GROMACS .gro file of C-alpha atoms in nm:
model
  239
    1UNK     CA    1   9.420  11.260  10.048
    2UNK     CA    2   9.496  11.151   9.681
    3UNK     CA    3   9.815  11.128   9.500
    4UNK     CA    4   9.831  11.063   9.154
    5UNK     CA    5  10.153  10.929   9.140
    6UNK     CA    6  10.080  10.695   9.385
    7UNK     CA    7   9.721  10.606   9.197
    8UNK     CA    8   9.909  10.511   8.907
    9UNK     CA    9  10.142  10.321   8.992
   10UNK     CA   10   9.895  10.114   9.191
   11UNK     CA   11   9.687  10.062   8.846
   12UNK     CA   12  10.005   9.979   8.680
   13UNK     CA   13  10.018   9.680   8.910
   14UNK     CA   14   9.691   9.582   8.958
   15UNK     CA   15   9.624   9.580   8.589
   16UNK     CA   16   9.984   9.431   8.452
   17UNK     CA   17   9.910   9.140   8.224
   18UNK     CA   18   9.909   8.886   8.417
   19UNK     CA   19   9.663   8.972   8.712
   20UNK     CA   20   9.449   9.137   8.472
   21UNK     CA   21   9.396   8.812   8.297
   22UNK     CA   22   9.320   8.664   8.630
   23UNK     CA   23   9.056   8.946   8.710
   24UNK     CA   24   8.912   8.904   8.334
   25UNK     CA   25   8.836   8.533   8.450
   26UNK     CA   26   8.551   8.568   8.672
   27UNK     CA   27   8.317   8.817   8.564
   28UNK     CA   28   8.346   8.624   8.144
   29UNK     CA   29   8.262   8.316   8.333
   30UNK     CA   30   7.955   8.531   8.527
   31UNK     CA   31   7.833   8.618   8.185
   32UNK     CA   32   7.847   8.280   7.978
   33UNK     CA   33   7.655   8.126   8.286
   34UNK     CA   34   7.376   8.411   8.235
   35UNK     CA   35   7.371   8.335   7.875
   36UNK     CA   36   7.346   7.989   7.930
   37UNK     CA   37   7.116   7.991   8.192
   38UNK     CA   38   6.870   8.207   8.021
   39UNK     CA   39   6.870   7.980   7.687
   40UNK     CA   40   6.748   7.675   7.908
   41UNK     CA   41   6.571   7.829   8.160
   42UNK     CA   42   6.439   8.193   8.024
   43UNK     CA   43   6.365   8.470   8.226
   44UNK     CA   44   6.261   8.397   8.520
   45UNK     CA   45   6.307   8.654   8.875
   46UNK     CA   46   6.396   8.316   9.110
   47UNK     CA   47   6.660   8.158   8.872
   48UNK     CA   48   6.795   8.505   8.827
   49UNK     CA   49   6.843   8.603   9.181
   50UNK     CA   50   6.990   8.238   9.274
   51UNK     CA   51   7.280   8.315   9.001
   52UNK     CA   52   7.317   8.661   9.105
   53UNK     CA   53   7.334   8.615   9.482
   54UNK     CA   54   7.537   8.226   9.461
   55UNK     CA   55   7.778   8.324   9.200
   56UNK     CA   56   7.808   8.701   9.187
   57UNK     CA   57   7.780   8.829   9.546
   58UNK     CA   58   7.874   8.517   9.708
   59UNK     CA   59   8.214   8.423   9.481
   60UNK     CA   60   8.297   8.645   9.227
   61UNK     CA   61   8.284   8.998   9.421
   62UNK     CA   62   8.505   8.893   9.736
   63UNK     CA   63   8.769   8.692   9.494
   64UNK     CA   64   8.802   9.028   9.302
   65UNK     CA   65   8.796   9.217   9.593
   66UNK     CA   66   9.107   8.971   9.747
   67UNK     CA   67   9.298   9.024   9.408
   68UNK     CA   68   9.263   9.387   9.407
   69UNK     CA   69   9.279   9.499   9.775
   70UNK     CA   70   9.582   9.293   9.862
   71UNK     CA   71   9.740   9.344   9.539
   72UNK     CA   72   9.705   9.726   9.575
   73UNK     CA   73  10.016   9.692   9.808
   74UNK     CA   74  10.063   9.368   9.956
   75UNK     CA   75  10.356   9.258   9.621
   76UNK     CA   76  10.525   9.617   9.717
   77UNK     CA   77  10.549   9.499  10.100
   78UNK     CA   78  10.688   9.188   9.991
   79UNK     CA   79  10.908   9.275   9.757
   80UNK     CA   80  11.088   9.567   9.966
   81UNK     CA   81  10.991   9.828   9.678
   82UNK     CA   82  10.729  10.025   9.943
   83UNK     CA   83  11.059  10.193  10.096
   84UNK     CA   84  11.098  10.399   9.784
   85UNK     CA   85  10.753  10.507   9.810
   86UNK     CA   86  10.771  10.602  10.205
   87UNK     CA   87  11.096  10.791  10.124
   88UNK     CA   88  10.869  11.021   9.901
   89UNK     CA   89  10.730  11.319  10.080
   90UNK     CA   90  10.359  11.198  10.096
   91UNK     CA   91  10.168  11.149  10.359
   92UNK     CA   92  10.095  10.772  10.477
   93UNK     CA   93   9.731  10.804  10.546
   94UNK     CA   94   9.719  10.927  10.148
   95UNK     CA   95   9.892  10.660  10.026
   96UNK     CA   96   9.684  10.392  10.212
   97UNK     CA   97   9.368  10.638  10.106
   98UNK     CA   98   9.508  10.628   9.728
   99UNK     CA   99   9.540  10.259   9.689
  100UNK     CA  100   9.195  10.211   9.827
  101UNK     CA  101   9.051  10.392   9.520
  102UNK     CA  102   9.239  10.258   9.309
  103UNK     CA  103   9.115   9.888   9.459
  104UNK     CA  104   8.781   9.984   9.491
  105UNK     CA  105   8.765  10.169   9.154
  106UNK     CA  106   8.920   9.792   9.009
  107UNK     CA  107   8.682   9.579   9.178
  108UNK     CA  108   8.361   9.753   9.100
  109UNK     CA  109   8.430   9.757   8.754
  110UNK     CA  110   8.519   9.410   8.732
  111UNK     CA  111   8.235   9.304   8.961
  112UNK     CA  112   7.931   9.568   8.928
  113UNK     CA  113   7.952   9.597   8.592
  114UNK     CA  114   7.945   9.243   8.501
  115UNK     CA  115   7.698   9.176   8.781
  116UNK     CA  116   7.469   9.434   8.578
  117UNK     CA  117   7.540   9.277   8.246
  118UNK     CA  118   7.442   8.931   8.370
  119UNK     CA  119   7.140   9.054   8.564
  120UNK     CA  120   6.990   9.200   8.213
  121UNK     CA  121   7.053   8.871   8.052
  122UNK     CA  122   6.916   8.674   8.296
  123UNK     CA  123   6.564   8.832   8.324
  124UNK     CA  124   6.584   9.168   8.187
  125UNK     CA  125   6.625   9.343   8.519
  126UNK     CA  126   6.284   9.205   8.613
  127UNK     CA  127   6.169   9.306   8.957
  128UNK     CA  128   6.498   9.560   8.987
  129UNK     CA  129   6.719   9.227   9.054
  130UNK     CA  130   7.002   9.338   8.814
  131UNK     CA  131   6.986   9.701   8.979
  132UNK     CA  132   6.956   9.602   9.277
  133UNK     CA  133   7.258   9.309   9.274
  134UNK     CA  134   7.476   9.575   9.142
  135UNK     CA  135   7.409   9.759   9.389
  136UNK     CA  136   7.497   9.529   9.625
  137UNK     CA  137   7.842   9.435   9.448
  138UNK     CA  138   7.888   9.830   9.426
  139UNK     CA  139   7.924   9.858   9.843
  140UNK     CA  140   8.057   9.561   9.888
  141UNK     CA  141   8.338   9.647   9.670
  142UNK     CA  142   8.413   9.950   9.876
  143UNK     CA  143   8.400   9.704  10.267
  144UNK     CA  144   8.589   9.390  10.064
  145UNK     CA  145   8.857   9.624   9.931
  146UNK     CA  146   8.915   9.814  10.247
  147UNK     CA  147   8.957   9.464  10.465
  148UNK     CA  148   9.207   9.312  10.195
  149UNK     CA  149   9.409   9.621  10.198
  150UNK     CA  150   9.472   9.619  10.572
  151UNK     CA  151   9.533   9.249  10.556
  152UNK     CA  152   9.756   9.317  10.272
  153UNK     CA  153   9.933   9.565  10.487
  154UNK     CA  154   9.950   9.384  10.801
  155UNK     CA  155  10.021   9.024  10.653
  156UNK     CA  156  10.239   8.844  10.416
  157UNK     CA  157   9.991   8.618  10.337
  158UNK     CA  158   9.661   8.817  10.279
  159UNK     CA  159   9.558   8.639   9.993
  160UNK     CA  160   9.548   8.322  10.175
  161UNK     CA  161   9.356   8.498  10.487
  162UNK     CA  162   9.142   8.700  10.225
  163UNK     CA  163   9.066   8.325  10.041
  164UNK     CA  164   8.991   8.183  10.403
  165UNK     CA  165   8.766   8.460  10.446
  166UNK     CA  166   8.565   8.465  10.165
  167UNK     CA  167   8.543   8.121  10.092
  168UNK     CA  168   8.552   7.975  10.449
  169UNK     CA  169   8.397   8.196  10.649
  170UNK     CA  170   8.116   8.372  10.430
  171UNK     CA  171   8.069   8.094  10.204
  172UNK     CA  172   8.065   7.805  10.458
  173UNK     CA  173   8.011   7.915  10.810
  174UNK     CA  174   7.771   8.200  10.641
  175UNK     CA  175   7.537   7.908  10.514
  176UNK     CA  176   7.552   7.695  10.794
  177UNK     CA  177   7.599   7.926  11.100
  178UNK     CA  178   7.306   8.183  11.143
  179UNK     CA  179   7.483   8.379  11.405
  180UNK     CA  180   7.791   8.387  11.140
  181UNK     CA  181   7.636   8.594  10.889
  182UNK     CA  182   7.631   8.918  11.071
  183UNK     CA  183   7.956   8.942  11.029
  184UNK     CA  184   7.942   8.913  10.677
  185UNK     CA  185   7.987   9.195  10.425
  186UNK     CA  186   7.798   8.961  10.195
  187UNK     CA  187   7.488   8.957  10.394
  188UNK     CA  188   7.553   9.373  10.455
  189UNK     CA  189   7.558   9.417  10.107
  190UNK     CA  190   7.231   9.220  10.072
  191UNK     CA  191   7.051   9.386  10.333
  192UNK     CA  192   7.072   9.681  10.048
  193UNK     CA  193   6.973   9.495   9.762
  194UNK     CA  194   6.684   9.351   9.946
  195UNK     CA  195   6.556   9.758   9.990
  196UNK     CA  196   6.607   9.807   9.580
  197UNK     CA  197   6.436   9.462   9.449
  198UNK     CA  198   6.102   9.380   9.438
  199UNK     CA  199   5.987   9.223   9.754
  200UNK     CA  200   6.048   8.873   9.852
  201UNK     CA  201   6.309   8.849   9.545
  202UNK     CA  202   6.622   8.916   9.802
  203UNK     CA  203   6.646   8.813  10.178
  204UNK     CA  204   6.988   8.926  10.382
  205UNK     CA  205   7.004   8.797  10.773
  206UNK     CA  206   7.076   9.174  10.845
  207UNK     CA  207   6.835   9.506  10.882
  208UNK     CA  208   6.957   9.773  10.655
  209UNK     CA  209   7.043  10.019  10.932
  210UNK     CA  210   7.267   9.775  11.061
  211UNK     CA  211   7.451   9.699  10.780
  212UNK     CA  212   7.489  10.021  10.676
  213UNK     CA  213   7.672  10.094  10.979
  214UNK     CA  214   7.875   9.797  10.970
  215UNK     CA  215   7.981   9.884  10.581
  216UNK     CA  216   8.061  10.207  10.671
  217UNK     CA  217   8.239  10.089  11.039
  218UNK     CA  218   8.442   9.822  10.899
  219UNK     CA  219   8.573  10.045  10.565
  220UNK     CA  220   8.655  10.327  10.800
  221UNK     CA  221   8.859  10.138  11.099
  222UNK     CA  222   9.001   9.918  10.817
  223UNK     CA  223   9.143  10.220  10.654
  224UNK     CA  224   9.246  10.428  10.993
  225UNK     CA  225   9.414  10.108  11.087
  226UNK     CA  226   9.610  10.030  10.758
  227UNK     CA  227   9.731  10.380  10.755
  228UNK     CA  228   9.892  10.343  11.154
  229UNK     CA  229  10.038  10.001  11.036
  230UNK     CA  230  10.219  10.171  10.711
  231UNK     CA  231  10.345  10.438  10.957
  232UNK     CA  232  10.508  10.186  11.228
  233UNK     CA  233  10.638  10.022  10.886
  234UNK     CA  234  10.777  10.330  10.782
  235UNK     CA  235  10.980  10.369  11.102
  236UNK     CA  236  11.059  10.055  11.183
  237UNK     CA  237  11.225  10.065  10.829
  238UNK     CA  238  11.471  10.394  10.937
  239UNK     CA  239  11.532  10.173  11.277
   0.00000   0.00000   0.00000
């Protein structure tokens, strides 16, 4: 279920020069705000979750997940160059199971990692905040970049339906429609955080069984499904 070949060359494009500097942007600006914000404000558990949950798991973890999922295959589809790849003998479920990796492998470390970084500066990981934020950008990571690899597959403009997503509907609609935010992978990732911080620190609108079904429903069919639409691309291709 993992090719090598295929891994690499989706790294090769997801971390060219140019997208990398794009990727770089967001998690240096997560950090500079954490520095800042604990020079003014100090340490303190409210101001640190606020930053954490507005700016990390709100913006920064579904952008990267956008650049990384869609860009894991979506330029290839658009550019014609996936033919060469179908014409090699490897099986389409691996290839669609190799680039997911490869995303989610890219967006947790440009989004966990940071997230953890910030969380220390902020308050010291008082309360298990910074544990338990990374956490949350940790599955995330793996639901965002299975969702923007099947729109990448499916559409030639994921990256505006990945932006409409995360900033439209989980950002807007997610703060000011209740019923909205259980479809959110924001407010599943949350609902896991809440478990890890102290209590009271993090709220999600969504139990932790549920979510944990609906992270592991919507990586799943959003896999399954990406791999039957690189198939009927495969053939339709030899038609």
């Amino acid at each position: 279920m993992y090719d090598p070949t295929v891994a690499r060359l989706t790294y090769r494009a997801l971390l060219g020069r140019r997208r990398a500097a794009i990727l770089f942007v967001l998690p240096v600006l997560l950090v500079v705000i954490a520095v800042a914000v604990r020079a003014f404000a100090g340490a303190d558990d409210g101001v640190a979750s606020g930053v954490l949950g507005g700016f990390a798991i709100a913006t920064m973890v579904p952008l990267i997940g956008v650049i990384a999922g869609t860009g894991a295959i979506g330029p290839e589809i658009d550019d014609g160059s996936i033919v060469y790849l179908l014409a090699k003998p490897v099986k389409r479920p691996t290839i669609i199971f190799t680039k997911l990796i490869v995303a989610v492998g890219v967006t947790m470390l440009f989004s966990a990692l940071p997230t953890l970084i910030a969380g220390v500066i902020l308050n010291g990981n008082g309360g298990q905040i910074a544990v338990a934020y990374t956490v949350a950008a940790l599955v995330a990571s793996i639901a965002y970049s299975a969702l923007f690899l099947l729109l990448g597959t499916v559409s030639r403009h994921a990256v505006v339906l990945g932006l409409v997503y995360a900033l439209v509907w989980e950002a807007l609609f997610g703060s000011l429609v209740p019923g909205a935010r259980t479809l959110s992978v924001q407010q599943w990732a949350l609902a896991v955080a809440e478990k890890v911080a102290g209590e009271g620190l993090i709220t999600s609108d969504v139990g932790l069984p549920l979510a944990a079904v609906l992270l592991a429903g919507v990586t799943v069919v959003a896999t399954w499904y990406a791999g039957q639409k690189l198939r009927a691309l495969k053939l339709a291709g030899e038609e």
